[in-house]
PDB file of C-alpha atoms in Angstrom:
ATOM      1  CA  MET A   1     -12.956 -28.404 -13.644  1.00  0.00           C
ATOM      2  CA  SER A   2     -11.650 -27.603 -10.279  1.00  0.00           C
ATOM      3  CA  LYS A   3     -11.961 -30.162  -7.789  1.00  0.00           C
ATOM      4  CA  ARG A   4     -11.549 -27.192  -5.075  1.00  0.00           C
ATOM      5  CA  THR A   5     -15.160 -25.053  -6.383  1.00  0.00           C
ATOM      6  CA  PHE A   6     -18.093 -24.679  -8.606  1.00  0.00           C
ATOM      7  CA  ILE A   7     -20.375 -22.515 -10.072  1.00  0.00           C
ATOM      8  CA  GLY A   8     -23.020 -21.983  -7.079  1.00  0.00           C
ATOM      9  CA  ASP A   9     -21.114 -22.583  -4.014  1.00  0.00           C
ATOM     10  CA  TYR A  10     -21.632 -20.914  -1.461  1.00  0.00           C
ATOM     11  CA  TYR A  11     -19.178 -20.137   1.490  1.00  0.00           C
ATOM     12  CA  SER A  12     -19.875 -17.855   4.764  1.00  0.00           C
ATOM     13  CA  LYS A  13     -18.928 -16.460   7.883  1.00  0.00           C
ATOM     14  CA  THR A  14     -20.208 -14.993  10.923  1.00  0.00           C
ATOM     15  CA  ILE A  15     -18.509 -12.612  12.842  1.00  0.00           C
ATOM     16  CA  ILE A  16     -19.097  -9.998  15.890  1.00  0.00           C
ATOM     17  CA  LEU A  17     -16.694  -6.855  16.254  1.00  0.00           C
ATOM     18  CA  SER A  18     -16.181  -5.080  19.367  1.00  0.00           C
ATOM     19  CA  LYS A  19     -15.180  -2.061  20.309  1.00  0.00           C
ATOM     20  CA  GLN A  20     -12.132  -2.751  20.693  1.00  0.00           C
ATOM     21  CA  ASP A  21     -11.898  -5.131  18.092  1.00  0.00           C
ATOM     22  CA  ILE A  22     -12.666  -1.817  15.650  1.00  0.00           C
ATOM     23  CA  LYS A  23      -9.803  -0.299  17.378  1.00  0.00           C
ATOM     24  CA  ALA A  24      -7.008  -2.579  16.853  1.00  0.00           C
ATOM     25  CA  GLY A  25      -8.108  -3.266  13.141  1.00  0.00           C
ATOM     26  CA  ALA A  26      -7.726   0.565  12.569  1.00  0.00           C
ATOM     27  CA  LYS A  27      -4.937   1.402  14.474  1.00  0.00           C
ATOM     28  CA  ALA A  28      -2.989  -1.518  12.622  1.00  0.00           C
ATOM     29  CA  LEU A  29      -3.686  -0.416   9.245  1.00  0.00           C
ATOM     30  CA  GLY A  30      -2.907   2.978   9.977  1.00  0.00           C
ATOM     31  CA  ASP A  31      -6.041   4.763  10.045  1.00  0.00           C
ATOM     32  CA  THR A  32      -6.250   7.063  12.624  1.00  0.00           C
ATOM     33  CA  ASN A  33      -9.624   8.657  11.709  1.00  0.00           C
ATOM     34  CA  PRO A  34     -11.160   9.145  14.651  1.00  0.00           C
ATOM     35  CA  ILE A  35     -14.333   7.433  13.518  1.00  0.00           C
ATOM     36  CA  HIS A  36     -12.999   4.272  14.645  1.00  0.00           C
ATOM     37  CA  PHE A  37     -11.798   5.051  18.195  1.00  0.00           C
ATOM     38  CA  ASP A  38     -13.832   8.128  19.699  1.00  0.00           C
ATOM     39  CA  SER A  39     -17.402   7.648  20.271  1.00  0.00           C
ATOM     40  CA  GLU A  40     -18.290  11.583  20.122  1.00  0.00           C
ATOM     41  CA  ALA A  41     -16.199  11.700  17.069  1.00  0.00           C
ATOM     42  CA  ALA A  42     -18.246   9.616  15.584  1.00  0.00           C
ATOM     43  CA  ILE A  43     -21.859  10.680  17.091  1.00  0.00           C
ATOM     44  CA  LYS A  44     -20.616  13.555  15.700  1.00  0.00           C
ATOM     45  CA  ALA A  45     -20.392  12.776  11.794  1.00  0.00           C
ATOM     46  CA  GLY A  46     -23.513  11.249  12.017  1.00  0.00           C
ATOM     47  CA  TYR A  47     -22.831   7.622  12.917  1.00  0.00           C
ATOM     48  CA  PRO A  48     -24.410   6.204  16.393  1.00  0.00           C
ATOM     49  CA  GLY A  49     -21.170   5.089  17.509  1.00  0.00           C
ATOM     50  CA  ILE A  50     -17.308   4.065  16.762  1.00  0.00           C
ATOM     51  CA  ILE A  51     -17.291   2.411  12.833  1.00  0.00           C
ATOM     52  CA  ALA A  52     -15.395  -0.488  11.113  1.00  0.00           C
ATOM     53  CA  SER A  53     -12.601   1.276   8.400  1.00  0.00           C
ATOM     54  CA  GLY A  54     -13.024  -0.026   4.966  1.00  0.00           C
ATOM     55  CA  ALA A  55     -10.140  -1.426   4.547  1.00  0.00           C
ATOM     56  CA  HIS A  56     -10.169  -3.488   8.155  1.00  0.00           C
ATOM     57  CA  MET A  57     -13.587  -4.942   6.457  1.00  0.00           C
ATOM     58  CA  SER A  58     -11.875  -5.754   3.663  1.00  0.00           C
ATOM     59  CA  GLY A  59      -9.502  -7.414   5.134  1.00  0.00           C
ATOM     60  CA  LEU A  60     -12.262  -9.580   6.732  1.00  0.00           C
ATOM     61  CA  CYS A  61     -14.262 -10.076   3.500  1.00  0.00           C
ATOM     62  CA  GLY A  62     -11.517 -11.562   1.867  1.00  0.00           C
ATOM     63  CA  GLY A  63     -10.033 -13.566   4.777  1.00  0.00           C
ATOM     64  CA  VAL A  64     -13.227 -16.185   4.513  1.00  0.00           C
ATOM     65  CA  LEU A  65     -12.323 -16.764   0.821  1.00  0.00           C
ATOM     66  CA  THR A  66      -8.308 -17.136   2.204  1.00  0.00           C
ATOM     67  CA  GLN A  67      -9.921 -19.476   5.286  1.00  0.00           C
ATOM     68  CA  LYS A  68     -11.664 -21.921   2.355  1.00  0.00           C
ATOM     69  CA  PHE A  69      -9.030 -22.821  -0.266  1.00  0.00           C
ATOM     70  CA  GLN A  70      -5.853 -22.171   2.100  1.00  0.00           C
ATOM     71  CA  ASP A  71      -5.059 -25.696   2.857  1.00  0.00           C
ATOM     72  CA  SER A  72      -5.909 -26.968  -0.568  1.00  0.00           C
ATOM     73  CA  GLY A  73      -3.820 -25.833  -2.690  1.00  0.00           C
ATOM     74  CA  THR A  74      -2.635 -22.499  -4.165  1.00  0.00           C
ATOM     75  CA  PHE A  75      -5.379 -19.542  -3.683  1.00  0.00           C
ATOM     76  CA  MET A  76      -3.636 -16.307  -5.666  1.00  0.00           C
ATOM     77  CA  GLY A  77      -5.892 -12.683  -5.428  1.00  0.00           C
ATOM     78  CA  LEU A  78      -5.900 -11.786  -9.299  1.00  0.00           C
ATOM     79  CA  ASP A  79      -8.575  -8.557  -8.825  1.00  0.00           C
ATOM     80  CA  CYS A  80     -10.731  -7.190  -5.915  1.00  0.00           C
ATOM     81  CA  SER A  81     -13.501  -4.496  -5.452  1.00  0.00           C
ATOM     82  CA  TYR A  82     -15.627  -3.653  -2.792  1.00  0.00           C
ATOM     83  CA  ARG A  83     -18.710  -1.363  -2.141  1.00  0.00           C
ATOM     84  CA  PHE A  84     -18.725   0.054   1.323  1.00  0.00           C
ATOM     85  CA  HIS A  85     -23.185   0.841   1.324  1.00  0.00           C
ATOM     86  CA  LYS A  86     -23.399   1.097   4.552  1.00  0.00           C
ATOM     87  CA  ALA A  87     -21.117   1.645   8.076  1.00  0.00           C
ATOM     88  CA  VAL A  88     -20.102  -1.125   9.976  1.00  0.00           C
ATOM     89  CA  ALA A  89     -21.001  -0.545  13.312  1.00  0.00           C
ATOM     90  CA  ALA A  90     -19.680  -2.173  17.167  1.00  0.00           C
ATOM     91  CA  ASP A  91     -21.631  -5.963  18.192  1.00  0.00           C
ATOM     92  CA  ASP A  92     -23.519  -6.878  15.900  1.00  0.00           C
ATOM     93  CA  ALA A  93     -23.347 -10.060  14.004  1.00  0.00           C
ATOM     94  CA  LEU A  94     -22.149  -9.259  10.242  1.00  0.00           C
ATOM     95  CA  THR A  95     -22.394 -12.604   8.226  1.00  0.00           C
ATOM     96  CA  ILE A  96     -20.162 -12.231   5.250  1.00  0.00           C
ATOM     97  CA  SER A  97     -20.960 -14.346   2.186  1.00  0.00           C
ATOM     98  CA  TRP A  98     -19.033 -14.983  -1.614  1.00  0.00           C
ATOM     99  CA  LYS A  99     -20.741 -17.120  -4.258  1.00  0.00           C
ATOM    100  CA  THR A 100     -18.122 -19.057  -6.892  1.00  0.00           C
ATOM    101  CA  LYS A 101     -19.696 -17.073 -10.328  1.00  0.00           C
ATOM    102  CA  ARG A 102     -17.390 -17.847 -12.563  1.00  0.00           C
ATOM    103  CA  LEU A 103     -14.165 -20.345 -13.454  1.00  0.00           C
ATOM    104  CA  GLU A 104     -12.208 -20.705 -16.128  1.00  0.00           C
ATOM    105  CA  PRO A 105      -9.292 -23.060 -17.244  1.00  0.00           C
ATOM    106  CA  LYS A 106      -6.569 -20.968 -17.579  1.00  0.00           C
ATOM    107  CA  LYS A 107      -3.324 -23.659 -18.816  1.00  0.00           C
ATOM    108  CA  SER A 108      -1.082 -20.865 -18.961  1.00  0.00           C
ATOM    109  CA  LEU A 109      -0.857 -20.660 -15.160  1.00  0.00           C
ATOM    110  CA  GLN A 110      -1.930 -23.822 -14.739  1.00  0.00           C
ATOM    111  CA  GLY A 111      -5.260 -23.816 -12.635  1.00  0.00           C
ATOM    112  CA  TYR A 112      -8.080 -21.832 -13.096  1.00  0.00           C
ATOM    113  CA  ILE A 113      -9.495 -18.186 -12.364  1.00  0.00           C
ATOM    114  CA  ALA A 114     -11.898 -18.046 -10.323  1.00  0.00           C
ATOM    115  CA  VAL A 115     -14.761 -15.523 -10.161  1.00  0.00           C
ATOM    116  CA  PHE A 116     -16.314 -14.737  -6.410  1.00  0.00           C
ATOM    117  CA  SER A 117     -19.249 -12.006  -5.879  1.00  0.00           C
ATOM    118  CA  GLY A 118     -19.325 -11.503  -2.083  1.00  0.00           C
ATOM    119  CA  LYS A 119     -21.121  -9.163   0.897  1.00  0.00           C
ATOM    120  CA  MET A 120     -21.360  -8.560   4.089  1.00  0.00           C
ATOM    121  CA  THR A 121     -24.866  -8.059   5.765  1.00  0.00           C
ATOM    122  CA  ASN A 122     -25.464  -6.608   9.619  1.00  0.00           C
ATOM    123  CA  SER A 123     -27.877  -8.639  11.597  1.00  0.00           C
ATOM    124  CA  GLN A 124     -30.825  -7.100  10.188  1.00  0.00           C
ATOM    125  CA  GLY A 125     -29.763  -8.188   7.298  1.00  0.00           C
ATOM    126  CA  GLU A 126     -28.968  -5.228   5.532  1.00  0.00           C
ATOM    127  CA  LEU A 127     -26.255  -4.852   2.577  1.00  0.00           C
ATOM    128  CA  LEU A 128     -22.998  -3.613   4.173  1.00  0.00           C
ATOM    129  CA  ILE A 129     -20.779  -3.907   1.473  1.00  0.00           C
ATOM    130  CA  SER A 130     -20.493  -5.844  -1.925  1.00  0.00           C
ATOM    131  CA  ALA A 131     -17.221  -7.210  -3.404  1.00  0.00           C
ATOM    132  CA  ARG A 132     -16.263  -8.769  -6.085  1.00  0.00           C
ATOM    133  CA  MET A 133     -13.490 -11.218  -5.853  1.00  0.00           C
ATOM    134  CA  LYS A 134     -11.222 -12.956  -8.882  1.00  0.00           C
ATOM    135  CA  VAL A 135      -8.547 -15.576  -8.181  1.00  0.00           C
ATOM    136  CA  LEU A 136      -6.036 -18.313  -9.573  1.00  0.00           C
ATOM    137  CA  LEU A 137      -6.962 -21.487  -7.785  1.00  0.00           C
ATOM    138  CA  ARG A 138      -4.325 -24.384  -8.380  1.00  0.00           C
ATOM    139  CA  ASP A 139      -5.024 -27.965  -7.203  1.00  0.00           C
ATOM    140  CA  ASP A 140      -1.894 -28.348  -5.887  1.00  0.00           C
TER     141      ASP A 140
END
Protein backbone atom coordinates (compact mmCIF):
# COMPACT_ATOMS: atom_id res chain seq x y z
CA MET A 1 0.00 0.00 0.00
CA SER A 2 1.16 3.52 -0.71
CA LYS A 3 2.74 5.37 2.19
CA ARG A 4 1.62 8.72 0.79
CA THR A 5 -2.16 8.53 1.01
CA PHE A 6 -4.93 6.22 2.11
CA ILE A 7 -8.55 5.94 1.03
CA GLY A 8 -10.53 8.59 2.87
CA ASP A 9 -7.61 11.01 3.41
CA TYR A 10 -8.70 14.64 3.09
CA TYR A 11 -6.64 17.67 2.03
CA SER A 12 -7.81 21.28 1.96
CA LYS A 13 -6.62 24.83 1.61
CA THR A 14 -8.44 28.16 1.88
CA ILE A 15 -7.46 31.10 -0.31
CA ILE A 16 -8.76 34.57 -1.06
CA LEU A 17 -8.33 36.06 -4.52
CA SER A 18 -8.34 39.82 -4.97
CA LYS A 19 -9.52 41.51 -8.17
CA GLN A 20 -5.85 41.92 -9.08
CA ASP A 21 -5.24 38.18 -8.58
CA ILE A 22 -8.17 37.37 -10.87
CA LYS A 23 -6.96 39.81 -13.53
CA ALA A 24 -3.38 38.53 -13.33
CA GLY A 25 -4.51 34.89 -13.57
CA ALA A 26 -6.64 35.52 -16.66
CA LYS A 27 -3.89 37.58 -18.29
CA ALA A 28 -1.24 34.90 -17.66
CA LEU A 29 -3.50 32.28 -19.25
CA GLY A 30 -4.35 34.43 -22.27
CA ASP A 31 -8.03 34.55 -21.32
CA THR A 32 -9.08 37.94 -22.65
CA ASN A 33 -12.77 37.69 -21.74
CA PRO A 34 -13.72 41.14 -20.37
CA ILE A 35 -15.65 39.60 -17.44
CA HIS A 36 -12.26 38.82 -15.88
CA PHE A 37 -11.02 42.42 -16.16
CA ASP A 38 -13.89 44.88 -16.35
CA SER A 39 -16.53 45.14 -13.60
CA GLU A 40 -19.02 46.84 -15.92
CA ALA A 41 -18.72 44.05 -18.51
CA ALA A 42 -19.13 41.43 -15.77
CA ILE A 43 -22.22 43.18 -14.35
CA LYS A 44 -23.68 43.49 -17.85
CA ALA A 45 -23.16 39.70 -18.23
CA GLY A 46 -25.11 39.09 -15.01
CA TYR A 47 -22.31 38.81 -12.43
CA PRO A 48 -21.82 40.99 -9.33
CA GLY A 49 -18.34 42.03 -10.52
CA ILE A 50 -15.34 40.48 -12.22
CA ILE A 51 -15.12 36.71 -11.95
CA ALA A 52 -12.21 34.31 -12.11
CA SER A 53 -11.24 32.39 -15.23
CA GLY A 54 -12.13 28.69 -15.22
CA ALA A 55 -8.61 27.76 -16.29
CA HIS A 56 -7.19 29.76 -13.38
CA MET A 57 -9.52 28.04 -10.89
CA SER A 58 -8.73 24.59 -12.32
CA GLY A 59 -5.03 25.26 -11.86
CA LEU A 60 -5.51 26.40 -8.27
CA CYS A 61 -7.61 23.32 -7.48
CA GLY A 62 -5.03 20.92 -8.92
CA GLY A 63 -2.27 22.85 -7.19
CA VAL A 64 -3.57 21.81 -3.77
CA LEU A 65 -2.80 18.16 -4.59
CA THR A 66 0.52 19.04 -6.18
CA GLN A 67 1.57 20.94 -3.04
CA LYS A 68 0.53 18.03 -0.84
CA PHE A 69 2.59 15.44 -2.74
CA GLN A 70 5.44 17.40 -4.37
CA ASP A 71 8.11 16.58 -1.79
CA SER A 72 7.39 12.88 -1.31
CA GLY A 73 8.07 11.25 -4.66
CA THR A 74 6.58 11.13 -8.13
CA PHE A 75 3.19 12.77 -8.57
CA MET A 76 2.02 12.72 -12.19
CA GLY A 77 -1.42 13.72 -13.38
CA LEU A 78 -3.06 11.19 -15.70
CA ASP A 79 -6.61 12.49 -16.05
CA CYS A 80 -8.72 15.28 -14.58
CA SER A 81 -12.12 16.86 -15.00
CA TYR A 82 -13.71 19.98 -13.56
CA ARG A 83 -17.34 21.07 -13.50
CA PHE A 84 -18.14 24.71 -12.86
CA HIS A 85 -21.31 25.25 -10.83
CA LYS A 86 -21.08 28.93 -9.88
CA ALA A 87 -18.80 31.85 -10.71
CA VAL A 88 -15.84 32.63 -8.46
CA ALA A 89 -15.98 36.23 -7.23
CA ALA A 90 -13.15 38.36 -5.86
CA ASP A 91 -12.43 38.77 -2.15
CA ASP A 92 -14.28 35.64 -1.00
CA ALA A 93 -12.77 32.84 1.07
CA LEU A 94 -12.49 29.84 -1.24
CA THR A 95 -11.91 26.39 0.21
CA ILE A 96 -10.39 23.79 -2.09
CA SER A 97 -10.58 20.24 -0.80
CA TRP A 98 -9.67 16.79 -2.10
CA LYS A 99 -10.42 13.32 -0.80
CA THR A 100 -8.66 10.08 -1.74
CA LYS A 101 -11.34 7.83 -3.24
CA ARG A 102 -9.42 4.95 -4.81
CA LEU A 103 -5.89 3.58 -4.66
CA GLU A 104 -4.68 0.74 -6.86
CA PRO A 105 -1.18 -0.75 -7.17
CA LYS A 106 0.17 -0.45 -10.72
CA LYS A 107 3.28 -2.64 -11.07
CA SER A 108 3.87 -1.70 -14.72
CA LEU A 109 4.26 1.95 -13.63
CA GLN A 110 6.08 1.08 -10.40
CA GLY A 111 3.58 2.91 -8.26
CA TYR A 112 -0.07 3.48 -7.47
CA ILE A 113 -2.97 4.95 -9.36
CA ALA A 114 -4.80 7.29 -6.99
CA VAL A 115 -8.21 8.79 -7.70
CA PHE A 116 -9.29 11.93 -5.84
CA SER A 117 -12.59 13.78 -5.73
CA GLY A 118 -12.40 17.49 -5.14
CA LYS A 119 -14.40 20.63 -4.76
CA MET A 120 -14.18 24.36 -4.28
CA THR A 121 -16.70 26.13 -2.06
CA ASN A 122 -17.14 29.78 -1.16
CA SER A 123 -17.50 31.33 2.29
CA GLN A 124 -21.25 30.57 2.26
CA GLY A 125 -20.54 26.88 1.63
CA GLU A 126 -21.87 27.03 -1.93
CA LEU A 127 -20.35 24.57 -4.40
CA LEU A 128 -18.40 26.45 -7.05
CA ILE A 129 -16.42 23.61 -8.67
CA SER A 130 -16.50 19.84 -8.45
CA ALA A 131 -13.53 17.87 -9.69
CA ARG A 132 -11.99 14.46 -10.19
CA MET A 133 -8.29 13.71 -10.64
CA LYS A 134 -6.42 10.50 -11.37
CA VAL A 135 -2.66 10.48 -10.71
CA LEU A 136 0.33 8.21 -10.57
CA LEU A 137 2.06 8.14 -7.18
CA ARG A 138 5.47 6.59 -6.66
CA ASP A 139 7.21 6.34 -3.31
CA ASP A 140 10.61 7.38 -4.75
